[in-house]
PDB file of C-alpha atoms in Angstrom:
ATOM      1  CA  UNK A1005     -50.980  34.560  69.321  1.00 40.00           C
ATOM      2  CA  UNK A1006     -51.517  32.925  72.999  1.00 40.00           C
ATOM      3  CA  UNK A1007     -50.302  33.656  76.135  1.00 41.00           C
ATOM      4  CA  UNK A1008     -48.709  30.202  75.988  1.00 40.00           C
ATOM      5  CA  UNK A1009     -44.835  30.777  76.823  1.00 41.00           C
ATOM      6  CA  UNK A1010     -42.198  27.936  76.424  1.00 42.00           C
ATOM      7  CA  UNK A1011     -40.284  27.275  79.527  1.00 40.00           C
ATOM      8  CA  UNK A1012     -37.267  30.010  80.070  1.00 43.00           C
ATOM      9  CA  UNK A1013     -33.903  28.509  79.730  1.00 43.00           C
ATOM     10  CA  UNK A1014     -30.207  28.853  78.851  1.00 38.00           C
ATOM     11  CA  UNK A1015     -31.781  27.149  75.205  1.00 37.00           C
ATOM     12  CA  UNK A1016     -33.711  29.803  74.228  1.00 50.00           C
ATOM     13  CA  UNK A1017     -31.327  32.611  73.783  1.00 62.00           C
ATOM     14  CA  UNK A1018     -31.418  33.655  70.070  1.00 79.00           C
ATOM     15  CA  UNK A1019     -28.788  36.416  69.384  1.00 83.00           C
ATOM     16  CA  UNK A1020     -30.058  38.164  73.034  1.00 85.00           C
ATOM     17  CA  UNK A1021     -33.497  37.581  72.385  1.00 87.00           C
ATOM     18  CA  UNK A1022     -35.644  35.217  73.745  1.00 84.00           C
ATOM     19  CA  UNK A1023     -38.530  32.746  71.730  1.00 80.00           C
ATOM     20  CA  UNK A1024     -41.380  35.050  74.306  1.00 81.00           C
ATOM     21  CA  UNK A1025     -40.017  37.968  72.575  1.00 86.00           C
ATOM     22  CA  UNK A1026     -40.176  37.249  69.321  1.00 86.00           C
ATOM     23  CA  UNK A1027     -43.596  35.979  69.774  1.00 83.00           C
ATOM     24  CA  UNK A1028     -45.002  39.112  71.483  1.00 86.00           C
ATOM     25  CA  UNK A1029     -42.674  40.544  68.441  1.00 90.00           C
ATOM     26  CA  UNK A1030     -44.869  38.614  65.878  1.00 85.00           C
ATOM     27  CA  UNK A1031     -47.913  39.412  68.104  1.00 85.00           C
ATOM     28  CA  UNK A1032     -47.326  43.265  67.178  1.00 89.00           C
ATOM     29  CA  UNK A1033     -46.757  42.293  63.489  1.00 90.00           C
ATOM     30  CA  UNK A1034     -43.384  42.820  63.112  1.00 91.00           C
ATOM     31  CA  UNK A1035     -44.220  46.842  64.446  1.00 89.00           C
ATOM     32  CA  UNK A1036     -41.988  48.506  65.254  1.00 91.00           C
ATOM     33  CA  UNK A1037     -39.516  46.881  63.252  1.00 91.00           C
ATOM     34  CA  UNK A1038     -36.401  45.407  65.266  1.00 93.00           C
ATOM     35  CA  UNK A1039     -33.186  45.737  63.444  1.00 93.00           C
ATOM     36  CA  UNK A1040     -31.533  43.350  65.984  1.00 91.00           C
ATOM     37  CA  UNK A1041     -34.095  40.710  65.311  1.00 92.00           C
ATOM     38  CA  UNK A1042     -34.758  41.422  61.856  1.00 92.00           C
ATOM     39  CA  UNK A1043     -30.756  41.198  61.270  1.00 91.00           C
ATOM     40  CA  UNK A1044     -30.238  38.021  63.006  1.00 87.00           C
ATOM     41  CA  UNK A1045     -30.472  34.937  61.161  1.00 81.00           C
ATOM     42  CA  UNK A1046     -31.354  32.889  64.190  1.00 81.00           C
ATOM     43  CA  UNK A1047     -34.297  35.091  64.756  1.00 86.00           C
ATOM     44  CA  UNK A1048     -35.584  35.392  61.345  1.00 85.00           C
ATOM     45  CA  UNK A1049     -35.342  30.980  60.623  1.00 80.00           C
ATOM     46  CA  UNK A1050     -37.305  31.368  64.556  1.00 82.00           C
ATOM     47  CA  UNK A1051     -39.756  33.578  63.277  1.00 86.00           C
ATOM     48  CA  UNK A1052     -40.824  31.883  59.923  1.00 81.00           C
ATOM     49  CA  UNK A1053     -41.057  28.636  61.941  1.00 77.00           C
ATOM     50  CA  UNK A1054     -43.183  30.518  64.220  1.00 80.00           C
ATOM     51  CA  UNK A1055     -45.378  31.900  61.631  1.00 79.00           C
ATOM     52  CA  UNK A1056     -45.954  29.021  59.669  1.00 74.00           C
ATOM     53  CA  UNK A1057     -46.461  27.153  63.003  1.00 72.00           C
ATOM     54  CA  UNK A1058     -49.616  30.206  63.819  1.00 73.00           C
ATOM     55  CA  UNK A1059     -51.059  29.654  60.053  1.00 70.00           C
ATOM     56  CA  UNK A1060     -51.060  25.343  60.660  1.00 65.00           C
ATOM     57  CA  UNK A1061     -52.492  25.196  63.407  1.00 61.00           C
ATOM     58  CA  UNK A1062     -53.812  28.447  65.133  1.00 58.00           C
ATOM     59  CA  UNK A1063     -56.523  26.373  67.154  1.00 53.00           C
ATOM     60  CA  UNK A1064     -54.737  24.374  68.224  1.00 54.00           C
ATOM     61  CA  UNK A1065     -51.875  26.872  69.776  1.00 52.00           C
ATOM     62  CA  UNK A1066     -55.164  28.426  71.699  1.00 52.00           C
ATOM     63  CA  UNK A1067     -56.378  25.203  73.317  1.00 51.00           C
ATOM     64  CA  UNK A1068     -53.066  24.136  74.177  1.00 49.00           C
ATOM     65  CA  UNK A1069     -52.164  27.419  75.524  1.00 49.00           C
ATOM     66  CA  UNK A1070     -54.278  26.394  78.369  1.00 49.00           C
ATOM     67  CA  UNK A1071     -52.499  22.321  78.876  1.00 48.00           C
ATOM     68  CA  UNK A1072     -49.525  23.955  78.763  1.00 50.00           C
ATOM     69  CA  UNK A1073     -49.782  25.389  82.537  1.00 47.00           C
ATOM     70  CA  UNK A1074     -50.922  22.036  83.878  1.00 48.00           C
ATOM     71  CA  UNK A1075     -49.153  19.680  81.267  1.00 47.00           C
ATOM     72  CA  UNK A1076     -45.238  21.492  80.772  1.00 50.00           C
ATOM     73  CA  UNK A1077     -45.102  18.582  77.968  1.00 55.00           C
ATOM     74  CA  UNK A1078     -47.702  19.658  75.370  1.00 58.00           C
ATOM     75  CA  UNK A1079     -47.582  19.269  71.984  1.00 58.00           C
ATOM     76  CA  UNK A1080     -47.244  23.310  71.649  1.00 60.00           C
ATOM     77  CA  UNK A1081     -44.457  23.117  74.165  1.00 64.00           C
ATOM     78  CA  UNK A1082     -42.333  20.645  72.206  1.00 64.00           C
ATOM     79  CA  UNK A1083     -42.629  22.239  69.008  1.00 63.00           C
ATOM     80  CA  UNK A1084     -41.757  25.858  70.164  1.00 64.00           C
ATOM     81  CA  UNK A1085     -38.664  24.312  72.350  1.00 64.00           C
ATOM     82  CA  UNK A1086     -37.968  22.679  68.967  1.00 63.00           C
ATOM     83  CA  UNK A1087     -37.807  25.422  66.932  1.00 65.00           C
ATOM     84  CA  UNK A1088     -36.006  27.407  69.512  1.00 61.00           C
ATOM     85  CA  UNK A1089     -33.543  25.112  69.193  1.00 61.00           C
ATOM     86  CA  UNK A1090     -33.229  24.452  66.094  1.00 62.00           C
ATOM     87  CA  UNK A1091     -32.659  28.016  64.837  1.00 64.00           C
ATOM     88  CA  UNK A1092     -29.518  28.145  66.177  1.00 71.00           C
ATOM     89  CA  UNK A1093     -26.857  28.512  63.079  1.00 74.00           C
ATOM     90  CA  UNK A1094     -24.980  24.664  64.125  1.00 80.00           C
ATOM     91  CA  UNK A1095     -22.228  23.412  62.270  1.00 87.00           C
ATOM     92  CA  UNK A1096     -21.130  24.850  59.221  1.00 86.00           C
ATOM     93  CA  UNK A1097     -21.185  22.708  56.046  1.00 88.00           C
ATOM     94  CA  UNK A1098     -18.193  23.501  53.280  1.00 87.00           C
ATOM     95  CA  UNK A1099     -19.786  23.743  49.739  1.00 87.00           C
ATOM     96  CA  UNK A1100     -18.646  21.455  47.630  1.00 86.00           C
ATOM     97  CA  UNK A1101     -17.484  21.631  44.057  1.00 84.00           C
ATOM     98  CA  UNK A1102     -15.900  25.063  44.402  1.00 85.00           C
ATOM     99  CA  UNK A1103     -12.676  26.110  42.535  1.00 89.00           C
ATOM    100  CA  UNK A1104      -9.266  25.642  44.811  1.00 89.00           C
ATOM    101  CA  UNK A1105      -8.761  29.081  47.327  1.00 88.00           C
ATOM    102  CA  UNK A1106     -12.336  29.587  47.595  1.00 89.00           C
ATOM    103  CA  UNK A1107     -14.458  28.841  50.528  1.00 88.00           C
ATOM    104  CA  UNK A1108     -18.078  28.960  51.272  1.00 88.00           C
ATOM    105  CA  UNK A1109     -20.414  26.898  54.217  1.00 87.00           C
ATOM    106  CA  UNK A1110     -23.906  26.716  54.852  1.00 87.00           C
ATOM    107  CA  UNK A1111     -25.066  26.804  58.326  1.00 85.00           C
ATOM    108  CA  UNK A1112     -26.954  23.664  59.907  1.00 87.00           C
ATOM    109  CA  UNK A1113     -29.614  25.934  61.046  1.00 84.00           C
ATOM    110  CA  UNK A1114     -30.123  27.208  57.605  1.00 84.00           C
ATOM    111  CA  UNK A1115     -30.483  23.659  55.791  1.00 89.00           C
ATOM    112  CA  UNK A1116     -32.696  22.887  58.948  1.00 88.00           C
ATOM    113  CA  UNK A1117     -35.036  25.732  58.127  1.00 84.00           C
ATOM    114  CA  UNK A1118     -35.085  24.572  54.435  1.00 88.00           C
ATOM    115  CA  UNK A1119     -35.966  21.063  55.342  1.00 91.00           C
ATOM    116  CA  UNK A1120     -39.220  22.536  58.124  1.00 86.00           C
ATOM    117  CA  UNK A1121     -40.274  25.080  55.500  1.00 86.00           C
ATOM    118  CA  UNK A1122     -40.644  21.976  53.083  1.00 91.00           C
ATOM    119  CA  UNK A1123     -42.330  19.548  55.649  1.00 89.00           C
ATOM    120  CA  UNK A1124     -44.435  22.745  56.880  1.00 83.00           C
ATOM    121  CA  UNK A1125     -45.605  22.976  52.951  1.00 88.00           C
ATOM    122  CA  UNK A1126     -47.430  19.706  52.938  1.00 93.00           C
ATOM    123  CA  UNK A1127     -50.913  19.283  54.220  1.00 91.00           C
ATOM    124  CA  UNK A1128     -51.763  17.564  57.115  1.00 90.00           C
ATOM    125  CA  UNK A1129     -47.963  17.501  58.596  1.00 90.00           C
ATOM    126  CA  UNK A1130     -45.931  19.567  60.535  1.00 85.00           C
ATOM    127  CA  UNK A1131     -42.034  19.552  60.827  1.00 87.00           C
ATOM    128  CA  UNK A1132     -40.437  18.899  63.750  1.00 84.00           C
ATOM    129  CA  UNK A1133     -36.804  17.532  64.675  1.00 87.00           C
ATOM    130  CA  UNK A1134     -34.240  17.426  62.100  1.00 90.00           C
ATOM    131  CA  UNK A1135     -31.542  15.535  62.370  1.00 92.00           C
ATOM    132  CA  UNK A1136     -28.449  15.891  59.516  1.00 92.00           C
ATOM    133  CA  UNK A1137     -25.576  13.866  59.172  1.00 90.00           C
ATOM    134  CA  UNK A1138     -22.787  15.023  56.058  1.00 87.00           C
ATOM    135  CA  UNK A1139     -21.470  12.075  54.344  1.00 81.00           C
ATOM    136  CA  UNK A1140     -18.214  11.864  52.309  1.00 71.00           C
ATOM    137  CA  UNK A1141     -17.214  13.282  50.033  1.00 65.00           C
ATOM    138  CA  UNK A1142     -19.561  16.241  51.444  1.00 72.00           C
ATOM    139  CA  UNK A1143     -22.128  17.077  49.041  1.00 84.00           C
ATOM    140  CA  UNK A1144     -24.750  14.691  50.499  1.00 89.00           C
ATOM    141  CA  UNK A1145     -26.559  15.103  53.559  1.00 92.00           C
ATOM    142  CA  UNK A1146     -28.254  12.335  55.580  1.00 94.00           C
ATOM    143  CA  UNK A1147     -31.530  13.296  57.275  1.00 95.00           C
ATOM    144  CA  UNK A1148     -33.462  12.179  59.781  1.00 96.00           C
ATOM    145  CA  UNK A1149     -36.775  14.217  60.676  1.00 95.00           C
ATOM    146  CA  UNK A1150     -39.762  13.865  63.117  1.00 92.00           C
ATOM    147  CA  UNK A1151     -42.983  14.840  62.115  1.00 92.00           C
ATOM    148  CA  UNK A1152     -46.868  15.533  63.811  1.00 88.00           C
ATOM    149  CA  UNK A1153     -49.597  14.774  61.615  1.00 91.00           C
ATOM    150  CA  UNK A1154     -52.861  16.075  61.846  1.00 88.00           C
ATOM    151  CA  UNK A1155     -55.846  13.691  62.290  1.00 90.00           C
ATOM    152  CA  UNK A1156     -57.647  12.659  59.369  1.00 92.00           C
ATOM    153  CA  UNK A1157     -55.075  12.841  56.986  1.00 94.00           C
ATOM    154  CA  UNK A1158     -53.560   9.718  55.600  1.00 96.00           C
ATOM    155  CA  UNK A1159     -50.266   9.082  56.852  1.00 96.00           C
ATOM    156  CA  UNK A1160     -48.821   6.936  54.404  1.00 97.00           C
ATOM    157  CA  UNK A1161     -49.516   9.295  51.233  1.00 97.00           C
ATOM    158  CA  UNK A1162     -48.357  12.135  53.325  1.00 97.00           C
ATOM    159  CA  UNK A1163     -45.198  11.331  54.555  1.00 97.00           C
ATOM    160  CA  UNK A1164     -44.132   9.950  50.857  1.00 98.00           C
ATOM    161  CA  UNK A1165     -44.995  13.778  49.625  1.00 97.00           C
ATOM    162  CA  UNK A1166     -43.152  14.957  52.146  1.00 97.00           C
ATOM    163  CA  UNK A1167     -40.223  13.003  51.134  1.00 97.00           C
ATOM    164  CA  UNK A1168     -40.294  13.437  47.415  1.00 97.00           C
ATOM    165  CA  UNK A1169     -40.510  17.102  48.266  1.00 96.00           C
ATOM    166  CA  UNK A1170     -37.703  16.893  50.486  1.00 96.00           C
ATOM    167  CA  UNK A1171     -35.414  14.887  48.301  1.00 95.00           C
ATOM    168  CA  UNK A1172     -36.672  17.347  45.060  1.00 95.00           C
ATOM    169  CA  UNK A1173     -36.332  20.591  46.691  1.00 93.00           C
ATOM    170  CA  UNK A1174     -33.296  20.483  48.795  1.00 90.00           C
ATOM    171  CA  UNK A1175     -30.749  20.322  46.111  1.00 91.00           C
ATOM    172  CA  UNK A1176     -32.126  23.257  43.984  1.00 91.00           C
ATOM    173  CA  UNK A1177     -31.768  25.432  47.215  1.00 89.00           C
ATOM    174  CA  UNK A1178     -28.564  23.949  48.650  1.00 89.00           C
ATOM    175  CA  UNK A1179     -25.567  22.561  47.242  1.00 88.00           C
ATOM    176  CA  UNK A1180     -26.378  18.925  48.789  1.00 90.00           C
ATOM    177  CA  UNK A1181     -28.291  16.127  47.827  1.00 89.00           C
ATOM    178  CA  UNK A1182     -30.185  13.882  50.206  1.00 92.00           C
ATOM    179  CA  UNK A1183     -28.585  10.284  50.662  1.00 92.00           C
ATOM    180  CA  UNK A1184     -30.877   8.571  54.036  1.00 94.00           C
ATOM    181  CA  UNK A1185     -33.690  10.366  54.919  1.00 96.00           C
ATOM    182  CA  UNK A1186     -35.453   8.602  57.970  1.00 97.00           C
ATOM    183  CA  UNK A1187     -38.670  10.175  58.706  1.00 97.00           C
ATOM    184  CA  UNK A1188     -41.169   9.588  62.023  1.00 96.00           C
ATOM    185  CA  UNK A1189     -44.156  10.163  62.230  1.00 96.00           C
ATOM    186  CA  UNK A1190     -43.829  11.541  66.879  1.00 91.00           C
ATOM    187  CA  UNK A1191     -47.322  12.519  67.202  1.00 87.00           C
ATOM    188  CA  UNK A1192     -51.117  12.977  65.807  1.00 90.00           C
ATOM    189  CA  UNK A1193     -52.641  15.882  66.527  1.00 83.00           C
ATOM    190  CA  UNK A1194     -56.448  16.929  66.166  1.00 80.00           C
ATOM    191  CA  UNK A1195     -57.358  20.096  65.296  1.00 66.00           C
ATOM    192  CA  UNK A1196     -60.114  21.518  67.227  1.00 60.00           C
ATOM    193  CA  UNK A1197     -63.248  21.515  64.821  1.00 56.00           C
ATOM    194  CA  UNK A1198     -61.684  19.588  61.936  1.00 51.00           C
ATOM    195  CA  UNK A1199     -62.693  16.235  61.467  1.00 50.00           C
ATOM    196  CA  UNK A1200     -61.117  14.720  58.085  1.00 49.00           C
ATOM    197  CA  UNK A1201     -60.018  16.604  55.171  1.00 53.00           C
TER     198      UNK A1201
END
């Protein structure tokens, strides 16, 4: 991909891996395969964020492979520490509507990798913090999500797809439904080459 490498940390620690490994792991295409990333669920939400992060913006990642020695603060910097982060499993939801005696959660970093692989779906934007808050009586989540955009797309339009997506797609894969869903717009990014769509 690059030889761009987040900054090591006590953060990036993903089930005994590290965010360089599954990189250089992604680099190889997925060869040989790695049971003990391939089974861990941290890993895997790390890796799709990872690939869909390569197919967005693959220019990009090159020419800020090169800021990122000079500038620790990049835009490719940020986004890797945040997904990093944010494939950690978190808090665990309880499912609601189930019958009495029987329990079930979803994981914070799972709904989190819904919500990015929804943002990451819509042209011209790119997923980056997200932010959920459960409300009572539990089976609605309040969001709050930073996004990049990429130059030349309108920002307006884009961020209301986003958000219809979001507030469409989330309940048919979860058990929640969205109640506040904040959205930023952090940063516009230009893609090297790419003038407007």
């Amino acid at each position: 991909m690059t030889d761009a490498r987040p900054p090591s940390g006590p953060f990036e620690d993903l089930d005994g891996h590290t965010l360089d490994e599954l990189v250089d792991y992604l680099d190889r295409g997925r060869t040989p395969l790695d049971p003990g990333i391939e089974a861990s669920p941290a890993c895997r939400i790390a890796l799709a964020g990872l690939e869909r992060l390569r197919l967005m913006a693959g220019g990009l990642l090159e020419e800020d492979a090169a800021l990122e020695r000079t500038h620790p603060d990049c835009w490719m910097t940020t986004v890797l520490d945040r997904i990093s982060l944010e494939a950690r499993p978190g808090r665990r939801f309880p499912v609601p509507g189930l019958p009495p005696g029987t329990e079930a959660t979803v994981t914070e970093g799972a709904l989190r990798g819904l919500v990015r692989a929804v943002g990451d779906s819509v042209p011209g934007l790119l997923t980056g913090r997200v932010r959920i808050e459960p409300q009572e009586p539990g089976d609605r989540m309040d969001l709050d999500i930073e996004v990049s955009m990429f130059y030349g797309f309108p920002i307006e339009d884009t961020v209301a797809e986003f958000r219809r997506r979001v507030v469409e797609i989330l309940p048919r894969q979860a058990p929640f439904t969205v109640g506040r869903l904040d959205v930023r717009v952090a940063d516009v990014v230009e893609l090297p080459g790419a003038g407007a769509p």
